[in-house]
Amino acid sequence: METNPGTTTPPAEPAFPEIISVDDHTVEPPDVWRDRLPAKYRDTGPRIVRAPLKEMSFLGGRFAPVMGEPGDEGPVGDWWVYEDLRRPLTRLDTAVGHDRDEIRLEVITYEQMRPGSYRVRDRLADMDVNHVGSALCFPTFPRFCGQTFTEARDRELGLLGIRAYNDWMVEEWCGPEAAGRLIPLCLIPLWDAELAAAEVRRNAARGVRAVAFSEIPPHLGLPSIHTDAWDPFLAACDETGTVVAMHIGSSSRMPSTSADAPPAVGSTITFANCCFSMTDWLMSGKLERFPGLRIMYAEGQIGWIPYILERADVVWEENRGWGGVADKVTRPPSEVFADHVYGCFFDDAFGLRNLDAIGVGNVLYETDYPHSDSTWPKSRQVAEAQMAHLAPDVVERIVRGNAIDLLGLTPEGLWAG
């Protein structure tokens, strides 16, 4: 075939990398605890009951559902029942596939949610639609760091509940059917740092590299990270290379401005908890005491990070003498951040325009499936539009490479167990 010697074929555009999402969610199937707790606890451990809704509100960052009695009028949904807790499944737990203007705070049943929310084979199919190769998933019923079990009265049952969840996460959700595409994230008993350390090591021995933790533990009535109370847990994470993953809302207190502020107020400022939390960590000295420790902020976005780093550096430089950090923070907080902290985003064009002030190696991508904020099924298109100004190797690091390194995945982005 003849070619025109005066023309050249432009190089093909590189294909957009297959996404590794570091913040998706699983809705636990009804049998997670029923099938794994000792027989004596099967009627008192977490279980699903179908019942009507009496009333429900979500104001000032507080979710308040009230379950009705059999025969009561009202919409019927599936509820998790555990001790005094009555927690319904809601449309906000699994909103993908619904028009955003039609999403309401309403109770639902398993039959009314997208099957990919709770079933592995359907999740993989929805990941395929969304150009997602693998995903790390936070819990729903236990809440983002296992607060449900921390608040329970029966500590023995609570510990068994956490271990049962972790066994399900590793052996079933991330089991053979997932083919390495689902990455395990485990829980710890937050009420006991020694037990937490033991659970980290138990799961690390089977290949788990991430554990959920609270962004602001004192909001849960727990010690702050400025104390030594968490040191056994932090040492275990340091020794095993286990990432401390903190999701917005993992302090059970979403930011708001008043008791009657609509959810839109809190949704706009959800990143505020991440600001507070990251400042805590940077000024705690823990990231220097435990040099192998890595922390990540799921769903916190990244656009706020440059100013917090700038301000923290100024305070450290000018005020460390009286600010209580001179003896434990030995270098600028921005340098500590670069070695230890990862910001996660799914829709943050501003942050990407200021990537140089954050650090290419400190940013991870997510899709937030199946929540109402999720970019599913257009996560690739959103990412391509927001990252169009970035070099292909930078896009590769954000979308895949950083997650592979942080979570110890195979070069293909899979969990090897």
Tab-separated table of N, CA and C in Angstrom, residues 74-218:
chain	number	residue	atom	x	y	z
A	74	GLY	N	-47.244	2.337	56.898
A	74	GLY	CA	-45.968	2.963	56.574
A	74	GLY	C	-45.178	2.114	55.603
A	75	PRO	N	-44.199	2.717	54.951
A	75	PRO	CA	-43.365	1.967	54.002
A	75	PRO	C	-42.585	0.877	54.715
A	76	VAL	N	-42.449	-0.259	54.047
A	76	VAL	CA	-41.785	-1.421	54.635
A	76	VAL	C	-40.345	-1.505	54.131
A	77	GLY	N	-39.439	-1.794	55.051
A	77	GLY	CA	-38.040	-1.952	54.684
A	77	GLY	C	-37.393	-3.066	55.474
A	78	ASP	N	-36.143	-3.368	55.134
A	78	ASP	CA	-35.354	-4.338	55.893
A	78	ASP	C	-34.518	-3.583	56.922
A	79	TRP	N	-34.580	-4.060	58.190
A	79	TRP	CA	-33.911	-3.400	59.303
A	79	TRP	C	-32.890	-4.334	59.931
A	80	TRP	N	-31.724	-3.791	60.249
A	80	TRP	CA	-30.789	-4.501	61.097
A	80	TRP	C	-31.198	-4.289	62.547
A	81	VAL	N	-31.334	-5.383	63.275
A	81	VAL	CA	-31.689	-5.339	64.696
A	81	VAL	C	-30.531	-5.919	65.492
A	82	TYR	N	-30.072	-5.161	66.496
A	82	TYR	CA	-28.914	-5.588	67.295
A	82	TYR	C	-28.977	-4.839	68.623
A	83	GLU	N	-29.145	-5.570	69.732
A	83	GLU	CA	-29.384	-4.953	71.034
A	83	GLU	C	-30.525	-3.933	70.873
A	84	ASP	N	-30.293	-2.664	71.261
A	84	ASP	CA	-31.364	-1.666	71.148
A	84	ASP	C	-31.384	-0.972	69.793
A	85	LEU	N	-30.442	-1.305	68.923
A	85	LEU	CA	-30.333	-0.628	67.636
A	85	LEU	C	-31.370	-1.146	66.647
A	86	ARG	N	-32.017	-0.209	65.962
A	86	ARG	CA	-32.913	-0.508	64.847
A	86	ARG	C	-32.460	0.363	63.687
A	87	ARG	N	-31.771	-0.234	62.740
A	87	ARG	CA	-31.148	0.529	61.663
A	87	ARG	C	-31.676	0.024	60.319
A	88	PRO	N	-32.454	0.833	59.593
A	88	PRO	CA	-32.993	0.367	58.314
A	88	PRO	C	-31.998	0.503	57.174
A	89	LEU	N	-32.163	-0.312	56.162
A	89	LEU	CA	-31.493	-0.059	54.891
A	89	LEU	C	-32.228	1.092	54.212
A	90	THR	N	-31.470	2.020	53.654
A	90	THR	CA	-32.094	3.195	53.033
A	90	THR	C	-31.589	3.369	51.609
A	91	ARG	N	-32.299	4.193	50.881
A	91	ARG	CA	-31.897	4.484	49.509
A	91	ARG	C	-30.531	5.161	49.471
A	92	LEU	N	-30.152	5.870	50.525
A	92	LEU	CA	-28.835	6.505	50.540
A	92	LEU	C	-27.719	5.479	50.665
A	93	ASP	N	-28.020	4.280	51.188
A	93	ASP	CA	-27.013	3.223	51.267
A	93	ASP	C	-26.652	2.704	49.884
A	94	THR	N	-27.610	2.726	48.994
A	94	THR	CA	-27.413	2.144	47.667
A	94	THR	C	-28.309	2.873	46.676
A	95	ALA	N	-27.749	3.923	46.089
A	95	ALA	CA	-28.523	4.822	45.241
A	95	ALA	C	-28.188	4.690	43.763
A	96	VAL	N	-27.110	3.977	43.420
A	96	VAL	CA	-26.722	3.904	42.014
A	96	VAL	C	-27.840	3.275	41.182
A	97	GLY	N	-27.963	3.768	39.966
A	97	GLY	CA	-29.022	3.298	39.091
A	97	GLY	C	-30.293	4.104	39.187
A	98	HIS	N	-30.330	5.076	40.105
A	98	HIS	CA	-31.504	5.933	40.277
A	98	HIS	C	-31.147	7.366	39.907
A	99	ASP	N	-32.080	8.057	39.284
A	99	ASP	CA	-31.876	9.462	38.970
A	99	ASP	C	-31.653	10.246	40.259
A	100	ARG	N	-30.642	11.115	40.278
A	100	ARG	CA	-30.295	11.802	41.526
A	100	ARG	C	-31.426	12.675	42.050
A	101	ASP	N	-32.218	13.230	41.182
A	101	ASP	CA	-33.327	14.069	41.643
A	101	ASP	C	-34.451	13.240	42.257
A	102	GLU	N	-34.389	11.921	42.059
A	102	GLU	CA	-35.429	11.043	42.604
A	102	GLU	C	-34.968	10.314	43.869
A	103	ILE	N	-33.725	10.527	44.272
A	103	ILE	CA	-33.213	9.845	45.465
A	103	ILE	C	-33.750	10.536	46.705
A	104	ARG	N	-34.355	9.772	47.581
A	104	ARG	CA	-34.951	10.302	48.808
A	104	ARG	C	-34.432	9.506	50.010
A	105	LEU	N	-34.578	10.083	51.178
A	105	LEU	CA	-34.284	9.347	52.406
A	105	LEU	C	-35.482	8.451	52.688
A	106	GLU	N	-35.390	7.198	52.281
A	106	GLU	CA	-36.491	6.254	52.417
A	106	GLU	C	-35.950	4.873	52.736
A	107	VAL	N	-36.773	4.063	53.405
A	107	VAL	CA	-36.368	2.690	53.702
A	107	VAL	C	-36.583	1.827	52.473
A	108	ILE	N	-35.737	0.790	52.345
A	108	ILE	CA	-35.834	-0.133	51.224
A	108	ILE	C	-35.592	-1.552	51.710
A	109	THR	N	-35.884	-2.502	50.848
A	109	THR	CA	-35.571	-3.911	51.094
A	109	THR	C	-34.412	-4.318	50.190
A	110	TYR	N	-33.873	-5.505	50.418
A	110	TYR	CA	-32.797	-5.992	49.560
A	110	TYR	C	-33.261	-6.092	48.107
A	111	GLU	N	-34.527	-6.446	47.916
A	111	GLU	CA	-35.041	-6.582	46.551
A	111	GLU	C	-35.102	-5.235	45.832
A	112	GLN	N	-35.095	-4.144	46.575
A	112	GLN	CA	-35.209	-2.813	45.971
A	112	GLN	C	-33.863	-2.141	45.742
A	113	MET	N	-32.772	-2.838	46.035
A	113	MET	CA	-31.456	-2.256	45.797
A	113	MET	C	-30.772	-2.951	44.631
A	114	ARG	N	-29.794	-2.293	44.077
A	114	ARG	CA	-29.021	-2.886	42.996
A	114	ARG	C	-28.252	-4.078	43.558
A	115	PRO	N	-28.349	-5.266	42.934
A	115	PRO	CA	-27.719	-6.464	43.503
A	115	PRO	C	-26.214	-6.331	43.706
A	116	GLY	N	-25.557	-5.475	42.915
A	116	GLY	CA	-24.129	-5.275	43.094
A	116	GLY	C	-23.769	-4.674	44.432
A	117	SER	N	-24.758	-4.172	45.153
A	117	SER	CA	-24.501	-3.613	46.471
A	117	SER	C	-24.072	-4.684	47.458
A	118	TYR	N	-24.589	-5.912	47.281
A	118	TYR	CA	-24.354	-6.946	48.290
A	118	TYR	C	-23.952	-8.299	47.719
A	119	ARG	N	-23.903	-8.442	46.404
A	119	ARG	CA	-23.593	-9.740	45.812
A	119	ARG	C	-22.349	-9.616	44.930
A	120	VAL	N	-21.380	-10.498	45.141
A	120	VAL	CA	-20.066	-10.355	44.512
A	120	VAL	C	-20.156	-10.358	42.993
A	121	ARG	N	-20.821	-11.329	42.414
A	121	ARG	CA	-20.810	-11.429	40.951
A	121	ARG	C	-21.441	-10.198	40.303
A	122	ASP	N	-22.465	-9.651	40.934
A	122	ASP	CA	-23.100	-8.456	40.393
A	122	ASP	C	-22.222	-7.219	40.610
A	123	ARG	N	-21.474	-7.198	41.718
A	123	ARG	CA	-20.555	-6.086	41.928
A	123	ARG	C	-19.482	-6.070	40.842
A	124	LEU	N	-18.929	-7.232	40.535
A	124	LEU	CA	-17.899	-7.293	39.500
A	124	LEU	C	-18.453	-6.826	38.158
A	125	ALA	N	-19.692	-7.189	37.861
A	125	ALA	CA	-20.305	-6.750	36.606
A	125	ALA	C	-20.464	-5.229	36.584
A	126	ASP	N	-20.866	-4.641	37.713
A	126	ASP	CA	-21.005	-3.187	37.765
A	126	ASP	C	-19.647	-2.498	37.716
A	127	MET	N	-18.614	-3.127	38.232
A	127	MET	CA	-17.262	-2.592	38.107
A	127	MET	C	-16.817	-2.604	36.644
A	128	ASP	N	-17.156	-3.660	35.927
A	128	ASP	CA	-16.807	-3.741	34.508
A	128	ASP	C	-17.451	-2.599	33.722
A	129	VAL	N	-18.703	-2.316	34.023
A	129	VAL	CA	-19.416	-1.229	33.351
A	129	VAL	C	-18.721	0.113	33.602
A	130	ASN	N	-18.086	0.235	34.769
A	130	ASN	CA	-17.531	1.514	35.224
A	130	ASN	C	-16.022	1.626	35.023
A	131	HIS	N	-15.416	0.707	34.278
A	131	HIS	CA	-13.980	0.753	34.008
A	131	HIS	C	-13.169	0.636	35.310
A	132	VAL	N	-13.694	-0.138	36.252
A	132	VAL	CA	-13.015	-0.339	37.531
A	132	VAL	C	-12.449	-1.748	37.569
A	133	GLY	N	-11.152	-1.851	37.832
A	133	GLY	CA	-10.526	-3.156	37.898
A	133	GLY	C	-10.644	-3.791	39.262
A	134	SER	N	-10.427	-2.993	40.322
A	134	SER	CA	-10.510	-3.520	41.681
A	134	SER	C	-10.968	-2.423	42.621
A	135	ALA	N	-11.426	-2.832	43.804
A	135	ALA	CA	-12.025	-1.859	44.722
A	135	ALA	C	-11.891	-2.318	46.161
A	136	LEU	N	-11.645	-1.358	47.036
A	136	LEU	CA	-11.639	-1.560	48.484
A	136	LEU	C	-12.952	-1.022	49.032
A	137	CYS	N	-13.637	-1.812	49.880
A	137	CYS	CA	-14.997	-1.473	50.291
A	137	CYS	C	-15.115	-1.265	51.798
A	138	PHE	N	-15.746	-0.151	52.168
A	138	PHE	CA	-16.080	0.130	53.560
A	138	PHE	C	-17.425	-0.515	53.902
A	139	PRO	N	-17.680	-0.754	55.211
A	139	PRO	CA	-18.926	-1.413	55.621
A	139	PRO	C	-20.117	-0.462	55.658
A	140	THR	N	-21.294	-1.040	55.849
A	140	THR	CA	-22.526	-0.255	55.979
A	140	THR	C	-23.112	-0.416	57.378
A	141	PHE	N	-23.623	-1.622	57.715
A	141	PHE	CA	-24.231	-1.789	59.038
A	141	PHE	C	-23.258	-1.528	60.187
A	142	PRO	N	-22.017	-2.035	60.143
A	142	PRO	CA	-21.098	-1.738	61.259
A	142	PRO	C	-20.718	-0.265	61.344
A	143	ARG	N	-21.042	0.497	60.310
A	143	ARG	CA	-20.623	1.881	60.099
A	143	ARG	C	-19.151	1.927	59.726
A	144	PHE	N	-18.641	3.099	59.426
A	144	PHE	CA	-17.397	3.191	58.673
A	144	PHE	C	-16.158	2.709	59.406
A	145	CYS	N	-16.197	2.588	60.723
A	145	CYS	CA	-15.046	1.998	61.425
A	145	CYS	C	-15.502	1.051	62.528
A	146	GLY	N	-16.704	0.497	62.394
A	146	GLY	CA	-17.189	-0.473	63.371
A	146	GLY	C	-17.803	0.140	64.609
A	147	GLN	N	-18.276	1.405	64.497
A	147	GLN	CA	-18.870	2.063	65.668
A	147	GLN	C	-20.041	1.278	66.241
A	148	THR	N	-20.785	0.580	65.385
A	148	THR	CA	-21.940	-0.180	65.854
A	148	THR	C	-21.540	-1.152	66.957
A	149	PHE	N	-20.423	-1.839	66.789
A	149	PHE	CA	-19.983	-2.808	67.792
A	149	PHE	C	-19.322	-2.117	68.983
A	150	THR	N	-18.697	-0.984	68.744
A	150	THR	CA	-18.081	-0.226	69.838
A	150	THR	C	-19.135	0.299	70.803
A	151	GLU	N	-20.294	0.657	70.288
A	151	GLU	CA	-21.366	1.218	71.117
A	151	GLU	C	-22.204	0.160	71.809
A	152	ALA	N	-22.018	-1.105	71.443
A	152	ALA	CA	-22.839	-2.174	72.020
A	152	ALA	C	-22.438	-2.454	73.471
A	153	ARG	N	-23.386	-2.956	74.250
A	153	ARG	CA	-23.129	-3.231	75.673
A	153	ARG	C	-22.295	-4.497	75.862
A	154	ASP	N	-22.594	-5.534	75.096
A	154	ASP	CA	-21.956	-6.837	75.271
A	154	ASP	C	-20.635	-6.852	74.486
A	155	ARG	N	-19.522	-6.656	75.206
A	155	ARG	CA	-18.225	-6.582	74.543
A	155	ARG	C	-17.801	-7.925	73.945
A	156	GLU	N	-18.156	-9.018	74.613
A	156	GLU	CA	-17.812	-10.334	74.074
A	156	GLU	C	-18.485	-10.545	72.726
A	157	LEU	N	-19.771	-10.238	72.662
A	157	LEU	CA	-20.497	-10.369	71.407
A	157	LEU	C	-19.974	-9.365	70.381
A	158	GLY	N	-19.633	-8.155	70.838
A	158	GLY	CA	-19.105	-7.158	69.923
A	158	GLY	C	-17.820	-7.614	69.254
A	159	LEU	N	-16.912	-8.204	70.021
A	159	LEU	CA	-15.665	-8.703	69.458
A	159	LEU	C	-15.926	-9.846	68.479
A	160	LEU	N	-16.846	-10.736	68.843
A	160	LEU	CA	-17.209	-11.814	67.929
A	160	LEU	C	-17.833	-11.269	66.648
A	161	GLY	N	-18.629	-10.196	66.797
A	161	GLY	CA	-19.243	-9.581	65.626
A	161	GLY	C	-18.216	-8.988	64.687
A	162	ILE	N	-17.184	-8.353	65.238
A	162	ILE	CA	-16.114	-7.788	64.418
A	162	ILE	C	-15.338	-8.883	63.714
A	163	ARG	N	-15.003	-9.936	64.447
A	163	ARG	CA	-14.258	-11.030	63.822
A	163	ARG	C	-15.087	-11.731	62.754
A	164	ALA	N	-16.392	-11.861	62.996
A	164	ALA	CA	-17.261	-12.475	61.992
A	164	ALA	C	-17.299	-11.632	60.723
A	165	TYR	N	-17.402	-10.304	60.906
A	165	TYR	CA	-17.387	-9.420	59.732
A	165	TYR	C	-16.080	-9.571	58.966
A	166	ASN	N	-14.964	-9.581	59.678
A	166	ASN	CA	-13.671	-9.686	59.009
A	166	ASN	C	-13.521	-11.020	58.285
A	167	ASP	N	-14.024	-12.083	58.889
A	167	ASP	CA	-13.957	-13.385	58.227
A	167	ASP	C	-14.797	-13.368	56.947
A	168	TRP	N	-15.982	-12.777	57.031
A	168	TRP	CA	-16.812	-12.665	55.821
A	168	TRP	C	-16.120	-11.807	54.768
A	169	MET	N	-15.548	-10.682	55.181
A	169	MET	CA	-14.868	-9.785	54.251
A	169	MET	C	-13.742	-10.498	53.509
A	170	VAL	N	-12.908	-11.223	54.245
A	170	VAL	CA	-11.743	-11.865	53.640
A	170	VAL	C	-12.137	-13.118	52.856
A	171	GLU	N	-12.987	-13.956	53.453
A	171	GLU	CA	-13.247	-15.279	52.892
A	171	GLU	C	-14.347	-15.298	51.842
A	172	GLU	N	-15.294	-14.353	51.927
A	172	GLU	CA	-16.409	-14.379	50.976
A	172	GLU	C	-16.427	-13.158	50.063
A	173	TRP	N	-16.519	-11.959	50.650
A	173	TRP	CA	-16.583	-10.759	49.794
A	173	TRP	C	-15.329	-10.668	48.922
A	174	CYS	N	-14.179	-10.948	49.505
A	174	CYS	CA	-12.916	-10.905	48.760
A	174	CYS	C	-12.401	-12.307	48.467
A	175	GLY	N	-13.276	-13.287	48.522
A	175	GLY	CA	-12.898	-14.678	48.334
A	175	GLY	C	-12.664	-15.052	46.888
A	176	PRO	N	-12.631	-16.352	46.593
A	176	PRO	CA	-12.282	-16.817	45.244
A	176	PRO	C	-13.145	-16.233	44.134
A	177	GLU	N	-14.446	-16.035	44.392
A	177	GLU	CA	-15.330	-15.512	43.344
A	177	GLU	C	-14.896	-14.123	42.889
A	178	ALA	N	-14.289	-13.358	43.786
A	178	ALA	CA	-13.870	-11.997	43.451
A	178	ALA	C	-12.609	-11.968	42.605
A	179	ALA	N	-11.862	-13.061	42.547
A	179	ALA	CA	-10.671	-13.185	41.696
A	179	ALA	C	-9.670	-12.059	41.932
A	180	GLY	N	-9.549	-11.619	43.189
A	180	GLY	CA	-8.575	-10.594	43.537
A	180	GLY	C	-9.022	-9.173	43.248
A	181	ARG	N	-10.219	-8.997	42.724
A	181	ARG	CA	-10.674	-7.660	42.325
A	181	ARG	C	-11.287	-6.879	43.483
A	182	LEU	N	-11.647	-7.554	44.567
A	182	LEU	CA	-12.143	-6.877	45.765
A	182	LEU	C	-11.062	-6.963	46.836
A	183	ILE	N	-10.737	-5.820	47.419
A	183	ILE	CA	-9.599	-5.683	48.332
A	183	ILE	C	-10.130	-5.593	49.755
A	184	PRO	N	-9.678	-6.432	50.670
A	184	PRO	CA	-10.275	-6.447	52.009
A	184	PRO	C	-9.902	-5.234	52.856
A	185	LEU	N	-10.888	-4.752	53.584
A	185	LEU	CA	-10.725	-3.711	54.603
A	185	LEU	C	-11.371	-4.247	55.868
A	186	CYS	N	-10.615	-4.376	56.945
A	186	CYS	CA	-11.127	-5.020	58.151
A	186	CYS	C	-11.391	-4.020	59.268
A	187	LEU	N	-12.092	-4.486	60.292
A	187	LEU	CA	-12.466	-3.682	61.455
A	187	LEU	C	-11.654	-4.109	62.667
A	188	ILE	N	-11.643	-3.251	63.680
A	188	ILE	CA	-10.975	-3.575	64.945
A	188	ILE	C	-11.912	-3.254	66.101
A	189	PRO	N	-11.716	-3.890	67.262
A	189	PRO	CA	-12.455	-3.497	68.474
A	189	PRO	C	-11.853	-2.195	69.016
A	190	LEU	N	-12.492	-1.097	68.747
A	190	LEU	CA	-11.938	0.217	69.087
A	190	LEU	C	-11.808	0.442	70.589
A	191	TRP	N	-12.519	-0.344	71.385
A	191	TRP	CA	-12.531	-0.121	72.831
A	191	TRP	C	-11.290	-0.699	73.529
A	192	ASP	N	-10.435	-1.425	72.797
A	192	ASP	CA	-9.272	-2.054	73.427
A	192	ASP	C	-8.140	-2.102	72.414
A	193	ALA	N	-7.102	-1.284	72.626
A	193	ALA	CA	-6.015	-1.186	71.648
A	193	ALA	C	-5.221	-2.480	71.533
A	194	GLU	N	-5.113	-3.241	72.617
A	194	GLU	CA	-4.397	-4.519	72.546
A	194	GLU	C	-5.164	-5.534	71.703
A	195	LEU	N	-6.496	-5.592	71.925
A	195	LEU	CA	-7.319	-6.468	71.092
A	195	LEU	C	-7.291	-6.003	69.641
A	196	ALA	N	-7.272	-4.682	69.439
A	196	ALA	CA	-7.199	-4.136	68.086
A	196	ALA	C	-5.910	-4.573	67.401
A	197	ALA	N	-4.803	-4.502	68.131
A	197	ALA	CA	-3.519	-4.921	67.575
A	197	ALA	C	-3.549	-6.400	67.195
A	198	ALA	N	-4.157	-7.209	68.037
A	198	ALA	CA	-4.247	-8.640	67.749
A	198	ALA	C	-5.058	-8.895	66.488
A	199	GLU	N	-6.138	-8.132	66.315
A	199	GLU	CA	-6.974	-8.312	65.125
A	199	GLU	C	-6.249	-7.845	63.873
A	200	VAL	N	-5.475	-6.766	63.980
A	200	VAL	CA	-4.658	-6.322	62.841
A	200	VAL	C	-3.703	-7.434	62.427
A	201	ARG	N	-3.020	-8.034	63.398
A	201	ARG	CA	-2.053	-9.083	63.079
A	201	ARG	C	-2.739	-10.342	62.545
A	202	ARG	N	-3.911	-10.672	63.103
A	202	ARG	CA	-4.643	-11.853	62.617
A	202	ARG	C	-4.981	-11.703	61.137
A	203	ASN	N	-5.428	-10.523	60.764
A	203	ASN	CA	-5.818	-10.308	59.375
A	203	ASN	C	-4.621	-10.075	58.459
A	204	ALA	N	-3.576	-9.430	58.983
A	204	ALA	CA	-2.371	-9.245	58.173
A	204	ALA	C	-1.766	-10.590	57.785
A	205	ALA	N	-1.898	-11.586	58.664
A	205	ALA	CA	-1.352	-12.912	58.386
A	205	ALA	C	-2.027	-13.570	57.189
A	206	ARG	N	-3.242	-13.100	56.847
A	206	ARG	CA	-3.907	-13.629	55.655
A	206	ARG	C	-3.957	-12.602	54.528
A	207	GLY	N	-3.039	-11.635	54.576
A	207	GLY	CA	-2.841	-10.747	53.438
A	207	GLY	C	-3.583	-9.435	53.466
A	208	VAL	N	-4.275	-9.119	54.555
A	208	VAL	CA	-5.028	-7.864	54.634
A	208	VAL	C	-4.068	-6.710	54.894
A	209	ARG	N	-4.228	-5.623	54.133
A	209	ARG	CA	-3.320	-4.490	54.257
A	209	ARG	C	-4.036	-3.187	54.601
A	210	ALA	N	-5.290	-3.252	55.040
A	210	ALA	CA	-6.017	-2.024	55.375
A	210	ALA	C	-6.987	-2.287	56.516
A	211	VAL	N	-7.087	-1.313	57.421
A	211	VAL	CA	-7.993	-1.410	58.564
A	211	VAL	C	-8.708	-0.074	58.730
A	212	ALA	N	-9.981	-0.121	59.086
A	212	ALA	CA	-10.769	1.096	59.260
A	212	ALA	C	-10.553	1.671	60.658
A	213	PHE	N	-10.519	3.000	60.742
A	213	PHE	CA	-10.300	3.683	62.010
A	213	PHE	C	-11.111	4.968	62.012
A	214	SER	N	-11.295	5.541	63.199
A	214	SER	CA	-12.099	6.759	63.322
A	214	SER	C	-11.269	7.998	63.011
A	215	GLU	N	-11.863	8.925	62.278
A	215	GLU	CA	-11.182	10.172	61.966
A	215	GLU	C	-10.935	11.011	63.227
A	216	ILE	N	-11.878	10.982	64.174
A	216	ILE	CA	-11.743	11.751	65.414
A	216	ILE	C	-12.247	10.877	66.567
A	217	PRO	N	-11.400	10.003	67.125
A	217	PRO	CA	-11.854	9.047	68.150
A	217	PRO	C	-12.552	9.675	69.351
A	218	PRO	N	-12.164	10.863	69.854
A	218	PRO	CA	-12.876	11.412	71.018
A	218	PRO	C	-14.366	11.639	70.786
